[in-house]
PDB file of C-alpha atoms in Angstrom:
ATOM      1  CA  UNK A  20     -38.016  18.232 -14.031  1.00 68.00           C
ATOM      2  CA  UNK A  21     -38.139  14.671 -12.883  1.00 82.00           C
ATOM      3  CA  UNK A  22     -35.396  12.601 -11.917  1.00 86.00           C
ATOM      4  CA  UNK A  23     -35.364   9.239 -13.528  1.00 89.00           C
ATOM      5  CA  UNK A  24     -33.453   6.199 -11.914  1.00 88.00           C
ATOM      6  CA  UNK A  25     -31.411   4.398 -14.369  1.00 90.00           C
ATOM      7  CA  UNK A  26     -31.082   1.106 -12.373  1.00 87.00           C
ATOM      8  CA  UNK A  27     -34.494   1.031 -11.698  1.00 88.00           C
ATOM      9  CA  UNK A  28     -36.864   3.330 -12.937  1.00 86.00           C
ATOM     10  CA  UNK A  29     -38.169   5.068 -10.209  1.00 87.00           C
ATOM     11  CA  UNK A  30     -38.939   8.551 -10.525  1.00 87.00           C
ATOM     12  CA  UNK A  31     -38.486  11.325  -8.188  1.00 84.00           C
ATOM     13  CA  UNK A  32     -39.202  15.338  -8.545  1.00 83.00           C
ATOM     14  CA  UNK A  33     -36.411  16.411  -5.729  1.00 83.00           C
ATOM     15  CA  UNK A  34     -33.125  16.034  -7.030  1.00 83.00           C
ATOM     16  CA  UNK A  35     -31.875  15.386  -2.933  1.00 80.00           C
ATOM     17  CA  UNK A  36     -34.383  12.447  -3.019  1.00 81.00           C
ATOM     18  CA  UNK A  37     -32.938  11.160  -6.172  1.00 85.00           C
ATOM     19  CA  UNK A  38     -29.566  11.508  -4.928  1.00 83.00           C
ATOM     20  CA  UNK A  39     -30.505   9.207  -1.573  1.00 80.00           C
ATOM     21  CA  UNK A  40     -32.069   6.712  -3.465  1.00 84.00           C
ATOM     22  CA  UNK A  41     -28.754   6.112  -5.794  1.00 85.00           C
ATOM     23  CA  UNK A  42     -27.260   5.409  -2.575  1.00 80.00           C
ATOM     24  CA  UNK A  43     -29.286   2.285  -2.613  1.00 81.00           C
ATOM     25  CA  UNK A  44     -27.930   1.205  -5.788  1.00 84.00           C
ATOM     26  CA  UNK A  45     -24.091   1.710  -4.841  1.00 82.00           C
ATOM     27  CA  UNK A  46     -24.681   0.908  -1.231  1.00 81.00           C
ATOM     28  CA  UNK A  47     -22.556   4.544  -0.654  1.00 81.00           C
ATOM     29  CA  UNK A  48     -22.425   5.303   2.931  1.00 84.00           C
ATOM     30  CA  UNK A  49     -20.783   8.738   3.021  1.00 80.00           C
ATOM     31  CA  UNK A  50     -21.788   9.806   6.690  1.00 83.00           C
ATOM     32  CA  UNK A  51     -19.426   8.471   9.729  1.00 85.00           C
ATOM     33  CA  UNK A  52     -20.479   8.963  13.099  1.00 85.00           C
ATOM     34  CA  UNK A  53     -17.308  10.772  15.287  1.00 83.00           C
ATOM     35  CA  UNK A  54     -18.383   8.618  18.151  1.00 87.00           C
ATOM     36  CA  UNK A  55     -18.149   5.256  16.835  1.00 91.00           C
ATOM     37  CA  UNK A  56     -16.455   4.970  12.908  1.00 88.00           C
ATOM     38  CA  UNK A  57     -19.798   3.854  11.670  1.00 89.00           C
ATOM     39  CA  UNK A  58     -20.739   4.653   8.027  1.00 85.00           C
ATOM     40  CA  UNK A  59     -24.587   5.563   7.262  1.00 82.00           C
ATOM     41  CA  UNK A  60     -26.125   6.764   3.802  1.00 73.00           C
ATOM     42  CA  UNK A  61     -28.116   9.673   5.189  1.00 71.00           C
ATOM     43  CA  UNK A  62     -27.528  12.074   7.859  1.00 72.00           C
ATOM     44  CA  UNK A  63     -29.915  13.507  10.244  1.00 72.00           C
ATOM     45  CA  UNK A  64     -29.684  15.784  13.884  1.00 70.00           C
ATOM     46  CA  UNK A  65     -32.592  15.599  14.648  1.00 73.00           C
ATOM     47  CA  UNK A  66     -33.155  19.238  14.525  1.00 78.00           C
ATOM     48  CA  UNK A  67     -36.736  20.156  13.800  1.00 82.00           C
ATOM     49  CA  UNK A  68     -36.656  23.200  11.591  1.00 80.00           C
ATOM     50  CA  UNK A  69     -39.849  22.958  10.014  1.00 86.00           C
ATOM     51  CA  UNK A  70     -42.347  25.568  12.148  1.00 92.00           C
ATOM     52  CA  UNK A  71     -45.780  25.556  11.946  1.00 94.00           C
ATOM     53  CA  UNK A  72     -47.183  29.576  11.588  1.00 94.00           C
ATOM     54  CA  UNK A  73     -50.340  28.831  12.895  1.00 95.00           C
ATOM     55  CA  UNK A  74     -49.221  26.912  16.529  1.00 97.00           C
ATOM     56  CA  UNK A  75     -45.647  27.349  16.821  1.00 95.00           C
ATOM     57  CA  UNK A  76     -45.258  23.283  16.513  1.00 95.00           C
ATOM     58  CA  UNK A  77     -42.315  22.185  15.283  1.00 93.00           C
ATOM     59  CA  UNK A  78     -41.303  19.286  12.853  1.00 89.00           C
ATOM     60  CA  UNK A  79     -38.096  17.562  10.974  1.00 82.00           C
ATOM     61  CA  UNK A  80     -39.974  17.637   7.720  1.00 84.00           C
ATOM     62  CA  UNK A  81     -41.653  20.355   5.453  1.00 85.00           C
ATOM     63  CA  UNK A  82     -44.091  17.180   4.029  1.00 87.00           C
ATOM     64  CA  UNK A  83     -44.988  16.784   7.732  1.00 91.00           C
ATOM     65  CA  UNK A  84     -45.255  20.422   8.412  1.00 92.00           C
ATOM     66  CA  UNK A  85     -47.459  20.522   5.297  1.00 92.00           C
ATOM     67  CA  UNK A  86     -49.818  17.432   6.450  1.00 92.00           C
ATOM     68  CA  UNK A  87     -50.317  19.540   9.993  1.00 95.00           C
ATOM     69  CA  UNK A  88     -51.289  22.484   8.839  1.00 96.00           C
ATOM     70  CA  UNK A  89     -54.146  20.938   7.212  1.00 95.00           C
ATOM     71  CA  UNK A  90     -55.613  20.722  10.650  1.00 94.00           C
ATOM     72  CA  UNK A  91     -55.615  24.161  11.323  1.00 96.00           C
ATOM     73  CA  UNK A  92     -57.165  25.247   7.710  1.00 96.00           C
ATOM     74  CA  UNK A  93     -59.133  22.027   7.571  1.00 96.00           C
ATOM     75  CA  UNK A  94     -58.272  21.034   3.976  1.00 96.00           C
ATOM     76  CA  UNK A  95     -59.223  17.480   2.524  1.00 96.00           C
ATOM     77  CA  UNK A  96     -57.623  17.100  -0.792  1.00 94.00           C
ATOM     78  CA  UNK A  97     -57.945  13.566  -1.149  1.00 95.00           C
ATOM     79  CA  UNK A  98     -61.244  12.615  -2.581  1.00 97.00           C
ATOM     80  CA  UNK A  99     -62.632   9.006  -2.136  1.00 96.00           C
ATOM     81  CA  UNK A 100     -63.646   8.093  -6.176  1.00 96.00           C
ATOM     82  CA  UNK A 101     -66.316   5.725  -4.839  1.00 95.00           C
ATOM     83  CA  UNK A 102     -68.114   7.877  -2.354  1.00 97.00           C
ATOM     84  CA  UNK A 103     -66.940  11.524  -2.349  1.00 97.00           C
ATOM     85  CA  UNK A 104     -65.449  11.523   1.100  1.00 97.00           C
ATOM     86  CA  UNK A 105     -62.218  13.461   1.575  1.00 97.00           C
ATOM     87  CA  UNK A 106     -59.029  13.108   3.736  1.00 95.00           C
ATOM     88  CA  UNK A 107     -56.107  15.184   4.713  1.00 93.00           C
ATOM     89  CA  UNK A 108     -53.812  12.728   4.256  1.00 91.00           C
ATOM     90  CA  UNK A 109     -53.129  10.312   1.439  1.00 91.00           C
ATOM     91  CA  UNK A 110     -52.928   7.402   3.493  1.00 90.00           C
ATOM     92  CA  UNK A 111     -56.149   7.666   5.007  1.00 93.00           C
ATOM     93  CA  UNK A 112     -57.625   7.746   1.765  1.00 94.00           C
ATOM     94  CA  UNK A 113     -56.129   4.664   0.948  1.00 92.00           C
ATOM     95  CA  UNK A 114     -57.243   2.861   4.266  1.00 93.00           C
ATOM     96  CA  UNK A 115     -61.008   4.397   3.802  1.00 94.00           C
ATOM     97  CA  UNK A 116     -60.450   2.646   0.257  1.00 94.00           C
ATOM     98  CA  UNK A 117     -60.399  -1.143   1.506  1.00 92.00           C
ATOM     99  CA  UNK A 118     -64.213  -0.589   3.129  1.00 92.00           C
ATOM    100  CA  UNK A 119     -65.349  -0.578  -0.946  1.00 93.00           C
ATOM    101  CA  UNK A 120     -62.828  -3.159  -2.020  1.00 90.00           C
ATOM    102  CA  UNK A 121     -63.171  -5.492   1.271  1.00 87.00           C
ATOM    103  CA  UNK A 122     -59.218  -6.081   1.420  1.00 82.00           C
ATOM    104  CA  UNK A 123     -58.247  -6.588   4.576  1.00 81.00           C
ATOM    105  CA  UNK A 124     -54.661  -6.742   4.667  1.00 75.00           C
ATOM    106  CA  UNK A 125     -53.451  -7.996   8.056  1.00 76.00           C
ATOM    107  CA  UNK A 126     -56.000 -10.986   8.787  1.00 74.00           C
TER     108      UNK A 126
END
């Protein structure tokens, strides 16, 4: 069930993610550090509780957990429409991209 943002629109399948982005909306800060008083929106330890089966690597996200164990099974799931290639990764896709549409964004 998706989670559709009433100020703005955006949608979001995670409830948690939908719940951070309000925060942007009502500039809520809910998290103070003990050390200084500071308010911040989100909250992190930097624990890294995400482990990878495979290697024993260790990450602070499942997505990122997810995008590394693509290495180890070697799955491309992002196809290039234009040519056929495929990527592990989303973003690479969308770099490859620019070769057919010439965009280069940072000249």
């Amino acid at each position: 069930m998706p989670y559709n943002c009433s100020q703005c629109g955006k949608c979001f399948i995670k409830h948690g993610n939908f719940v951070i982005h309000q925060r942007t909306h009502t500039r809520l800060k809910p998290y103070e550090c003990p050390e200084c008083g500071k308010r911040f929106a989100r909250i992190h330890t930097g624990e890294k509780c995400f482990e990878c089966p495979d290697c024993g690597k260790r990450f602070n996200q499942n997505s990122t957990l997810v995008n590394h164990q693509r290495t180890h099974t070697g799955e491309k799931p992002f196809q290039c429409p234009d040519c056929g290639k495929c990527f592990n990764q989303n973003s690479h896709l969308v770099i490859h991209k620019r070769i057919h549409t010439g965009e280069k964004p940072f000249e």
